[in-house]
Amino acid sequence: MTTTVISADGTTIACTVTGSGPAVVLVDGAIGHRAFDPGVAVSEQLSAHHTVWAYDRRGRGGSGDTAPFAVEREIEDLAAVIAAAGGAARVFGISSGAALALRAAAAGVGISRLAVYEPPFSTEETQRERFVGYVTELEAALAEGRRGDAVAAFMTFVGMPGEMVEGMRSAPVWPVFEAVAPTLAYDAAALGARTGATVPVDLLATITVPTLVLDGGASPELLRAPARAVAAAVPGAEYRTLADQTHEVAAEVLVPELLKFYA
């Protein structure tokens, strides 16, 4: 079923609802949305046991956008989806979507159990400096209407070789990326654009819902260290490593862990 909910500022948020059982809301990372969702297998497998709400974050796919942007607006979007799902829901956030989900949990939006995978915060000064440099380049490209350059800045930041990025510009999917390029700034804000994406320890310490933090055993330390830091900061959080997994975690490995935690 495809439906929409209305966020607090009047923005329409598009959702796909599948399965039956206790509600689970999925929060995508950068660029991901229902029209281009690498996590679709997660939704399909979870829907055998849960009612899964997959939604387009604002500015993506079928969802609208209302200026001015603030991270609080995305928290309100998630709150609106949870309200439509019955007022309380289990939530799974991946990558920068995990950072948003953590902020929403701290805001108390009706999350009953929270699972996150590799929120890409910074734990070292070199990472923080690199993130600030990326945000500066991203904001300049967006301000000048250079959406392709904004996407290229993101891809380069996450480690894609330059020649591969240039090759992607001629790929059929490139216009899909450009369409959501402005939302890359939203992900940067969720991570903490002005702090260099420093782990928000004080904020995480206010989370009171059961929380599971996951990372991949084959992921680089720059992704695993933040996961450990988040788990240490959230009171009572569980921390698990999925063997042989990278940031592109396989649904058949991830979903069993989520089902155990959500049970």
PDB file of C-alpha atoms in Angstrom:
ATOM      1  CA  MET A   1       0.000   0.000   0.000  1.00  0.00           C
ATOM      2  CA  THR A   2       1.214   3.477  -0.878  1.00  0.00           C
ATOM      3  CA  THR A   3       0.092   6.306   1.357  1.00  0.00           C
ATOM      4  CA  THR A   4       1.107   9.761   2.554  1.00  0.00           C
ATOM      5  CA  VAL A   5       1.344  11.455   5.921  1.00  0.00           C
ATOM      6  CA  ILE A   6       1.545  15.158   6.684  1.00  0.00           C
ATOM      7  CA  SER A   7       4.439  16.422   8.774  1.00  0.00           C
ATOM      8  CA  ALA A   8       4.137  19.185  11.347  1.00  0.00           C
ATOM      9  CA  ASP A   9       5.111  21.912   8.855  1.00  0.00           C
ATOM     10  CA  GLY A  10       2.624  20.677   6.239  1.00  0.00           C
ATOM     11  CA  THR A  11       5.112  18.702   4.150  1.00  0.00           C
ATOM     12  CA  THR A  12       3.721  15.579   2.482  1.00  0.00           C
ATOM     13  CA  ILE A  13       5.740  12.445   3.242  1.00  0.00           C
ATOM     14  CA  ALA A  14       5.239   9.469   0.919  1.00  0.00           C
ATOM     15  CA  CYS A  15       5.269   5.951   2.375  1.00  0.00           C
ATOM     16  CA  THR A  16       4.974   2.350   1.256  1.00  0.00           C
ATOM     17  CA  VAL A  17       3.432  -0.011   3.801  1.00  0.00           C
ATOM     18  CA  THR A  18       3.910  -3.781   3.518  1.00  0.00           C
ATOM     19  CA  GLY A  19       3.399  -6.868   5.674  1.00  0.00           C
ATOM     20  CA  SER A  20       1.580  -7.278   8.952  1.00  0.00           C
ATOM     21  CA  GLY A  21       2.511  -7.290  12.614  1.00  0.00           C
ATOM     22  CA  PRO A  22       4.172  -4.730  14.905  1.00  0.00           C
ATOM     23  CA  ALA A  23       5.225  -1.604  13.013  1.00  0.00           C
ATOM     24  CA  VAL A  24       8.808  -1.058  11.861  1.00  0.00           C
ATOM     25  CA  VAL A  25       9.877   2.209  10.217  1.00  0.00           C
ATOM     26  CA  LEU A  26      12.967   2.262   7.981  1.00  0.00           C
ATOM     27  CA  VAL A  27      15.127   5.393   7.792  1.00  0.00           C
ATOM     28  CA  ASP A  28      17.351   5.560   4.699  1.00  0.00           C
ATOM     29  CA  GLY A  29      20.823   7.010   4.497  1.00  0.00           C
ATOM     30  CA  ALA A  30      22.085   9.550   1.966  1.00  0.00           C
ATOM     31  CA  ILE A  31      20.488   9.455  -1.504  1.00  0.00           C
ATOM     32  CA  GLY A  32      18.382   6.360  -0.696  1.00  0.00           C
ATOM     33  CA  HIS A  33      14.614   6.498  -1.167  1.00  0.00           C
ATOM     34  CA  ARG A  34      11.842   4.247  -2.440  1.00  0.00           C
ATOM     35  CA  ALA A  35      12.654   4.806  -6.131  1.00  0.00           C
ATOM     36  CA  PHE A  36      16.289   3.954  -5.502  1.00  0.00           C
ATOM     37  CA  ASP A  37      16.444   1.876  -2.373  1.00  0.00           C
ATOM     38  CA  PRO A  38      19.333  -0.533  -1.839  1.00  0.00           C
ATOM     39  CA  GLY A  39      17.532  -1.631   1.330  1.00  0.00           C
ATOM     40  CA  VAL A  40      14.419  -2.960  -0.431  1.00  0.00           C
ATOM     41  CA  ALA A  41      15.396  -6.536   0.482  1.00  0.00           C
ATOM     42  CA  VAL A  42      15.424  -5.538   4.164  1.00  0.00           C
ATOM     43  CA  SER A  43      11.848  -4.293   3.847  1.00  0.00           C
ATOM     44  CA  GLU A  44      10.726  -7.429   2.049  1.00  0.00           C
ATOM     45  CA  GLN A  45      12.234  -9.779   4.599  1.00  0.00           C
ATOM     46  CA  LEU A  46      11.039  -7.819   7.624  1.00  0.00           C
ATOM     47  CA  SER A  47       7.493  -7.685   6.215  1.00  0.00           C
ATOM     48  CA  ALA A  48       7.077 -11.418   6.833  1.00  0.00           C
ATOM     49  CA  HIS A  49       6.867 -10.571  10.552  1.00  0.00           C
ATOM     50  CA  HIS A  50       6.154  -6.826  10.750  1.00  0.00           C
ATOM     51  CA  THR A  51       4.194  -4.044   9.144  1.00  0.00           C
ATOM     52  CA  VAL A  52       7.039  -2.178   7.467  1.00  0.00           C
ATOM     53  CA  TRP A  53       6.827   1.535   6.761  1.00  0.00           C
ATOM     54  CA  ALA A  54       9.364   2.639   4.144  1.00  0.00           C
ATOM     55  CA  TYR A  55       9.176   6.384   3.563  1.00  0.00           C
ATOM     56  CA  ASP A  56      10.864   8.942   1.351  1.00  0.00           C
ATOM     57  CA  ARG A  57      12.712  11.424   3.511  1.00  0.00           C
ATOM     58  CA  ARG A  58      11.791  15.013   2.657  1.00  0.00           C
ATOM     59  CA  GLY A  59      13.077  16.242  -0.684  1.00  0.00           C
ATOM     60  CA  ARG A  60      13.287  12.713  -2.069  1.00  0.00           C
ATOM     61  CA  GLY A  61      11.059  10.653  -4.333  1.00  0.00           C
ATOM     62  CA  GLY A  62       7.381  11.250  -3.640  1.00  0.00           C
ATOM     63  CA  SER A  63       7.871  13.436  -0.568  1.00  0.00           C
ATOM     64  CA  GLY A  64       7.700  17.192  -0.579  1.00  0.00           C
ATOM     65  CA  ASP A  65      10.014  19.728   0.976  1.00  0.00           C
ATOM     66  CA  THR A  66       9.357  22.974   2.799  1.00  0.00           C
ATOM     67  CA  ALA A  67      11.914  25.697   3.454  1.00  0.00           C
ATOM     68  CA  PRO A  68      13.696  26.527   5.609  1.00  0.00           C
ATOM     69  CA  PHE A  69      15.301  23.201   6.453  1.00  0.00           C
ATOM     70  CA  ALA A  70      16.330  22.148   9.946  1.00  0.00           C
ATOM     71  CA  VAL A  71      17.090  18.720  11.372  1.00  0.00           C
ATOM     72  CA  GLU A  72      14.021  19.177  13.569  1.00  0.00           C
ATOM     73  CA  ARG A  73      11.837  19.053  10.443  1.00  0.00           C
ATOM     74  CA  GLU A  74      13.151  15.572   9.580  1.00  0.00           C
ATOM     75  CA  ILE A  75      12.555  14.458  13.155  1.00  0.00           C
ATOM     76  CA  GLU A  76       8.974  15.697  12.779  1.00  0.00           C
ATOM     77  CA  ASP A  77       8.665  13.755   9.514  1.00  0.00           C
ATOM     78  CA  LEU A  78       9.660  10.536  11.258  1.00  0.00           C
ATOM     79  CA  ALA A  79       7.275  11.356  14.107  1.00  0.00           C
ATOM     80  CA  ALA A  80       4.434  11.748  11.592  1.00  0.00           C
ATOM     81  CA  VAL A  81       5.180   8.339  10.062  1.00  0.00           C
ATOM     82  CA  ILE A  82       5.288   6.734  13.512  1.00  0.00           C
ATOM     83  CA  ALA A  83       1.978   8.396  14.399  1.00  0.00           C
ATOM     84  CA  ALA A  84       0.407   6.967  11.247  1.00  0.00           C
ATOM     85  CA  ALA A  85       1.833   3.556  12.142  1.00  0.00           C
ATOM     86  CA  GLY A  86      -0.059   3.581  15.417  1.00  0.00           C
ATOM     87  CA  GLY A  87       1.816   6.000  17.640  1.00  0.00           C
ATOM     88  CA  ALA A  88       4.734   3.733  18.490  1.00  0.00           C
ATOM     89  CA  ALA A  89       7.102   1.771  16.271  1.00  0.00           C
ATOM     90  CA  ARG A  90      10.359  -0.063  16.093  1.00  0.00           C
ATOM     91  CA  VAL A  91      12.830   1.877  13.941  1.00  0.00           C
ATOM     92  CA  PHE A  92      15.864   0.897  11.877  1.00  0.00           C
ATOM     93  CA  GLY A  93      18.241   3.554  10.579  1.00  0.00           C
ATOM     94  CA  ILE A  94      21.248   2.956   8.369  1.00  0.00           C
ATOM     95  CA  SER A  95      24.285   5.193   7.789  1.00  0.00           C
ATOM     96  CA  SER A  96      23.289   8.875   8.033  1.00  0.00           C
ATOM     97  CA  GLY A  97      19.717   7.678   8.501  1.00  0.00           C
ATOM     98  CA  ALA A  98      20.987   6.065  11.696  1.00  0.00           C
ATOM     99  CA  ALA A  99      22.203   9.476  12.877  1.00  0.00           C
ATOM    100  CA  LEU A 100      18.763  10.942  12.196  1.00  0.00           C
ATOM    101  CA  ALA A 101      17.044   8.048  13.988  1.00  0.00           C
ATOM    102  CA  LEU A 102      19.273   8.537  17.037  1.00  0.00           C
ATOM    103  CA  ARG A 103      18.384  12.238  17.191  1.00  0.00           C
ATOM    104  CA  ALA A 104      14.702  11.334  16.863  1.00  0.00           C
ATOM    105  CA  ALA A 105      14.982   8.819  19.699  1.00  0.00           C
ATOM    106  CA  ALA A 106      16.515  11.498  21.899  1.00  0.00           C
ATOM    107  CA  ALA A 107      13.596  13.780  20.985  1.00  0.00           C
ATOM    108  CA  GLY A 108      11.084  11.160  22.144  1.00  0.00           C
ATOM    109  CA  VAL A 109       9.008  10.662  18.995  1.00  0.00           C
ATOM    110  CA  GLY A 110       7.451   7.285  19.811  1.00  0.00           C
ATOM    111  CA  ILE A 111      10.280   4.893  18.998  1.00  0.00           C
ATOM    112  CA  SER A 112       9.802   1.715  21.039  1.00  0.00           C
ATOM    113  CA  ARG A 113      13.030  -0.033  20.014  1.00  0.00           C
ATOM    114  CA  LEU A 114      15.835   1.434  17.915  1.00  0.00           C
ATOM    115  CA  ALA A 115      18.382  -0.397  15.782  1.00  0.00           C
ATOM    116  CA  VAL A 116      21.092   1.445  13.848  1.00  0.00           C
ATOM    117  CA  TYR A 117      23.810   0.331  11.458  1.00  0.00           C
ATOM    118  CA  GLU A 118      27.109   2.199  11.169  1.00  0.00           C
ATOM    119  CA  PRO A 119      26.155   5.844  11.811  1.00  0.00           C
ATOM    120  CA  PRO A 120      29.123   7.601  10.120  1.00  0.00           C
ATOM    121  CA  PHE A 121      30.094  10.059  12.828  1.00  0.00           C
ATOM    122  CA  SER A 122      33.701  11.172  13.268  1.00  0.00           C
ATOM    123  CA  THR A 123      35.884   9.937  16.105  1.00  0.00           C
ATOM    124  CA  GLU A 124      39.228  11.467  15.072  1.00  0.00           C
ATOM    125  CA  GLU A 125      40.294  15.015  14.287  1.00  0.00           C
ATOM    126  CA  THR A 126      41.375  14.116  10.747  1.00  0.00           C
ATOM    127  CA  GLN A 127      37.887  12.729  10.087  1.00  0.00           C
ATOM    128  CA  ARG A 128      36.278  15.865  11.476  1.00  0.00           C
ATOM    129  CA  GLU A 129      38.455  18.108   9.310  1.00  0.00           C
ATOM    130  CA  ARG A 130      37.695  16.038   6.219  1.00  0.00           C
ATOM    131  CA  PHE A 131      33.956  16.185   6.931  1.00  0.00           C
ATOM    132  CA  VAL A 132      34.020  19.961   7.307  1.00  0.00           C
ATOM    133  CA  GLY A 133      35.884  20.201   3.999  1.00  0.00           C
ATOM    134  CA  TYR A 134      33.263  18.024   2.318  1.00  0.00           C
ATOM    135  CA  VAL A 135      30.398  20.105   3.724  1.00  0.00           C
ATOM    136  CA  THR A 136      32.059  23.316   2.490  1.00  0.00           C
ATOM    137  CA  GLU A 137      32.405  21.876  -1.024  1.00  0.00           C
ATOM    138  CA  LEU A 138      28.861  20.487  -0.936  1.00  0.00           C
ATOM    139  CA  GLU A 139      27.266  23.752   0.171  1.00  0.00           C
ATOM    140  CA  ALA A 140      29.131  25.737  -2.484  1.00  0.00           C
ATOM    141  CA  ALA A 141      28.000  23.361  -5.240  1.00  0.00           C
ATOM    142  CA  LEU A 142      24.381  23.460  -4.093  1.00  0.00           C
ATOM    143  CA  ALA A 143      24.365  27.252  -3.720  1.00  0.00           C
ATOM    144  CA  GLU A 144      25.561  27.564  -7.324  1.00  0.00           C
ATOM    145  CA  GLY A 145      23.069  25.009  -8.648  1.00  0.00           C
ATOM    146  CA  ARG A 146      25.761  22.466  -9.501  1.00  0.00           C
ATOM    147  CA  ARG A 147      23.847  19.390  -8.405  1.00  0.00           C
ATOM    148  CA  GLY A 148      26.099  16.987 -10.283  1.00  0.00           C
ATOM    149  CA  ASP A 149      29.143  18.388  -8.538  1.00  0.00           C
ATOM    150  CA  ALA A 150      27.368  18.046  -5.182  1.00  0.00           C
ATOM    151  CA  VAL A 151      26.740  14.354  -5.848  1.00  0.00           C
ATOM    152  CA  ALA A 152      30.326  13.921  -7.030  1.00  0.00           C
ATOM    153  CA  ALA A 153      31.583  15.557  -3.813  1.00  0.00           C
ATOM    154  CA  PHE A 154      29.559  13.087  -1.771  1.00  0.00           C
ATOM    155  CA  MET A 155      30.746  10.072  -3.752  1.00  0.00           C
ATOM    156  CA  THR A 156      34.356  11.186  -3.473  1.00  0.00           C
ATOM    157  CA  PHE A 157      33.940  11.781   0.261  1.00  0.00           C
ATOM    158  CA  VAL A 158      32.674   8.232   0.828  1.00  0.00           C
ATOM    159  CA  GLY A 159      35.650   6.786  -1.027  1.00  0.00           C
ATOM    160  CA  MET A 160      34.654   6.282  -4.653  1.00  0.00           C
ATOM    161  CA  PRO A 161      37.672   6.714  -6.996  1.00  0.00           C
ATOM    162  CA  GLY A 162      37.613   9.841  -9.136  1.00  0.00           C
ATOM    163  CA  GLU A 163      37.518   7.988 -12.448  1.00  0.00           C
ATOM    164  CA  MET A 164      34.544   5.956 -11.250  1.00  0.00           C
ATOM    165  CA  VAL A 165      32.713   9.106 -10.188  1.00  0.00           C
ATOM    166  CA  GLU A 166      33.254  10.634 -13.624  1.00  0.00           C
ATOM    167  CA  GLY A 167      32.017   7.425 -15.245  1.00  0.00           C
ATOM    168  CA  MET A 168      28.875   7.556 -13.122  1.00  0.00           C
ATOM    169  CA  ARG A 169      27.980  10.970 -14.529  1.00  0.00           C
ATOM    170  CA  SER A 170      26.967   9.326 -17.819  1.00  0.00           C
ATOM    171  CA  ALA A 171      25.071   6.465 -16.177  1.00  0.00           C
ATOM    172  CA  PRO A 172      21.257   6.348 -16.546  1.00  0.00           C
ATOM    173  CA  VAL A 173      20.881   6.592 -12.759  1.00  0.00           C
ATOM    174  CA  TRP A 174      22.782   9.887 -12.488  1.00  0.00           C
ATOM    175  CA  PRO A 175      19.671  12.101 -12.904  1.00  0.00           C
ATOM    176  CA  VAL A 176      18.103  10.190  -9.981  1.00  0.00           C
ATOM    177  CA  PHE A 177      21.093  11.173  -7.852  1.00  0.00           C
ATOM    178  CA  GLU A 178      20.990  14.789  -9.009  1.00  0.00           C
ATOM    179  CA  ALA A 179      17.272  15.030  -8.174  1.00  0.00           C
ATOM    180  CA  VAL A 180      18.010  14.415  -4.485  1.00  0.00           C
ATOM    181  CA  ALA A 181      21.351  16.248  -4.336  1.00  0.00           C
ATOM    182  CA  PRO A 182      20.019  19.049  -2.073  1.00  0.00           C
ATOM    183  CA  THR A 183      19.163  16.453   0.580  1.00  0.00           C
ATOM    184  CA  LEU A 184      22.841  15.607   0.977  1.00  0.00           C
ATOM    185  CA  ALA A 185      22.991  18.765   3.074  1.00  0.00           C
ATOM    186  CA  TYR A 186      20.206  17.323   5.228  1.00  0.00           C
ATOM    187  CA  ASP A 187      22.279  14.210   5.925  1.00  0.00           C
ATOM    188  CA  ALA A 188      25.266  16.373   6.760  1.00  0.00           C
ATOM    189  CA  ALA A 189      23.093  18.298   9.221  1.00  0.00           C
ATOM    190  CA  ALA A 190      21.885  15.076  10.860  1.00  0.00           C
ATOM    191  CA  LEU A 191      25.505  14.084  11.414  1.00  0.00           C
ATOM    192  CA  GLY A 192      26.491  17.539  12.670  1.00  0.00           C
ATOM    193  CA  ALA A 193      27.735  19.681   9.798  1.00  0.00           C
ATOM    194  CA  ARG A 194      29.198  22.348  12.075  1.00  0.00           C
ATOM    195  CA  THR A 195      30.882  19.943  14.481  1.00  0.00           C
ATOM    196  CA  GLY A 196      32.649  17.821  11.878  1.00  0.00           C
ATOM    197  CA  ALA A 197      30.148  15.017  12.610  1.00  0.00           C
ATOM    198  CA  THR A 198      31.476  14.542  16.138  1.00  0.00           C
ATOM    199  CA  VAL A 199      29.633  11.815  18.061  1.00  0.00           C
ATOM    200  CA  PRO A 200      26.932  13.740  20.036  1.00  0.00           C
ATOM    201  CA  VAL A 201      27.679  11.979  23.308  1.00  0.00           C
ATOM    202  CA  ASP A 202      25.598  14.257  25.526  1.00  0.00           C
ATOM    203  CA  LEU A 203      22.540  13.918  23.282  1.00  0.00           C
ATOM    204  CA  LEU A 204      22.890  10.140  22.994  1.00  0.00           C
ATOM    205  CA  ALA A 205      23.061   9.882  26.774  1.00  0.00           C
ATOM    206  CA  THR A 206      19.436  11.081  26.932  1.00  0.00           C
ATOM    207  CA  ILE A 207      18.069   8.169  24.870  1.00  0.00           C
ATOM    208  CA  THR A 208      15.892   5.912  27.011  1.00  0.00           C
ATOM    209  CA  VAL A 209      14.575   3.361  24.499  1.00  0.00           C
ATOM    210  CA  PRO A 210      16.230  -0.063  24.008  1.00  0.00           C
ATOM    211  CA  THR A 211      18.916   0.424  21.365  1.00  0.00           C
ATOM    212  CA  LEU A 212      20.960  -1.949  19.221  1.00  0.00           C
ATOM    213  CA  VAL A 213      24.072  -0.661  17.437  1.00  0.00           C
ATOM    214  CA  LEU A 214      25.441  -2.805  14.614  1.00  0.00           C
ATOM    215  CA  ASP A 215      28.526  -2.657  12.448  1.00  0.00           C
ATOM    216  CA  GLY A 216      30.190  -4.881   9.872  1.00  0.00           C
ATOM    217  CA  GLY A 217      33.292  -6.915  10.613  1.00  0.00           C
ATOM    218  CA  ALA A 218      34.687  -6.116   7.160  1.00  0.00           C
ATOM    219  CA  SER A 219      33.982  -2.378   7.402  1.00  0.00           C
ATOM    220  CA  PRO A 220      36.880   0.053   7.873  1.00  0.00           C
ATOM    221  CA  GLU A 221      37.738   1.261  11.347  1.00  0.00           C
ATOM    222  CA  LEU A 222      36.477   4.767  10.490  1.00  0.00           C
ATOM    223  CA  LEU A 223      32.965   3.270  10.429  1.00  0.00           C
ATOM    224  CA  ARG A 224      33.351   0.757  13.230  1.00  0.00           C
ATOM    225  CA  ALA A 225      34.827   3.183  15.759  1.00  0.00           C
ATOM    226  CA  PRO A 226      31.775   5.487  15.610  1.00  0.00           C
ATOM    227  CA  ALA A 227      29.464   2.501  16.098  1.00  0.00           C
ATOM    228  CA  ARG A 228      31.329   1.538  19.261  1.00  0.00           C
ATOM    229  CA  ALA A 229      31.271   5.149  20.468  1.00  0.00           C
ATOM    230  CA  VAL A 230      27.518   5.394  19.917  1.00  0.00           C
ATOM    231  CA  ALA A 231      26.920   2.115  21.742  1.00  0.00           C
ATOM    232  CA  ALA A 232      29.011   3.351  24.666  1.00  0.00           C
ATOM    233  CA  ALA A 233      27.115   6.650  24.816  1.00  0.00           C
ATOM    234  CA  VAL A 234      23.532   5.325  24.692  1.00  0.00           C
ATOM    235  CA  PRO A 235      22.545   3.984  28.120  1.00  0.00           C
ATOM    236  CA  GLY A 236      22.151   0.204  28.076  1.00  0.00           C
ATOM    237  CA  ALA A 237      22.732  -0.107  24.334  1.00  0.00           C
ATOM    238  CA  GLU A 238      23.654  -3.463  22.824  1.00  0.00           C
ATOM    239  CA  TYR A 239      26.547  -3.609  20.359  1.00  0.00           C
ATOM    240  CA  ARG A 240      27.059  -6.376  17.805  1.00  0.00           C
ATOM    241  CA  THR A 241      29.343  -6.931  14.850  1.00  0.00           C
ATOM    242  CA  LEU A 242      28.044  -8.746  11.773  1.00  0.00           C
ATOM    243  CA  ALA A 243      30.852 -10.951  10.510  1.00  0.00           C
ATOM    244  CA  ASP A 244      32.177 -10.329   6.991  1.00  0.00           C
ATOM    245  CA  GLN A 245      29.796  -7.414   6.378  1.00  0.00           C
ATOM    246  CA  THR A 246      30.664  -3.993   4.978  1.00  0.00           C
ATOM    247  CA  HIS A 247      28.682  -0.733   4.932  1.00  0.00           C
ATOM    248  CA  GLU A 248      26.610  -2.382   2.171  1.00  0.00           C
ATOM    249  CA  VAL A 249      25.220  -4.925   4.623  1.00  0.00           C
ATOM    250  CA  ALA A 250      23.428  -7.978   3.234  1.00  0.00           C
ATOM    251  CA  ALA A 251      19.752  -8.218   4.141  1.00  0.00           C
ATOM    252  CA  GLU A 252      19.981 -11.943   4.836  1.00  0.00           C
ATOM    253  CA  VAL A 253      22.575 -11.218   7.534  1.00  0.00           C
ATOM    254  CA  LEU A 254      21.014  -8.056   8.931  1.00  0.00           C
ATOM    255  CA  VAL A 255      17.343  -9.011   9.143  1.00  0.00           C
ATOM    256  CA  PRO A 256      17.728 -11.990  11.520  1.00  0.00           C
ATOM    257  CA  GLU A 257      19.512  -9.685  13.987  1.00  0.00           C
ATOM    258  CA  LEU A 258      16.728  -7.116  13.689  1.00  0.00           C
ATOM    259  CA  LEU A 259      14.018  -9.730  14.181  1.00  0.00           C
ATOM    260  CA  LYS A 260      15.671 -10.989  17.357  1.00  0.00           C
ATOM    261  CA  PHE A 261      16.015  -7.483  18.733  1.00  0.00           C
ATOM    262  CA  TYR A 262      12.491  -6.425  17.774  1.00  0.00           C
ATOM    263  CA  ALA A 263      10.832  -9.580  19.147  1.00  0.00           C
TER     264      ALA A 263
END
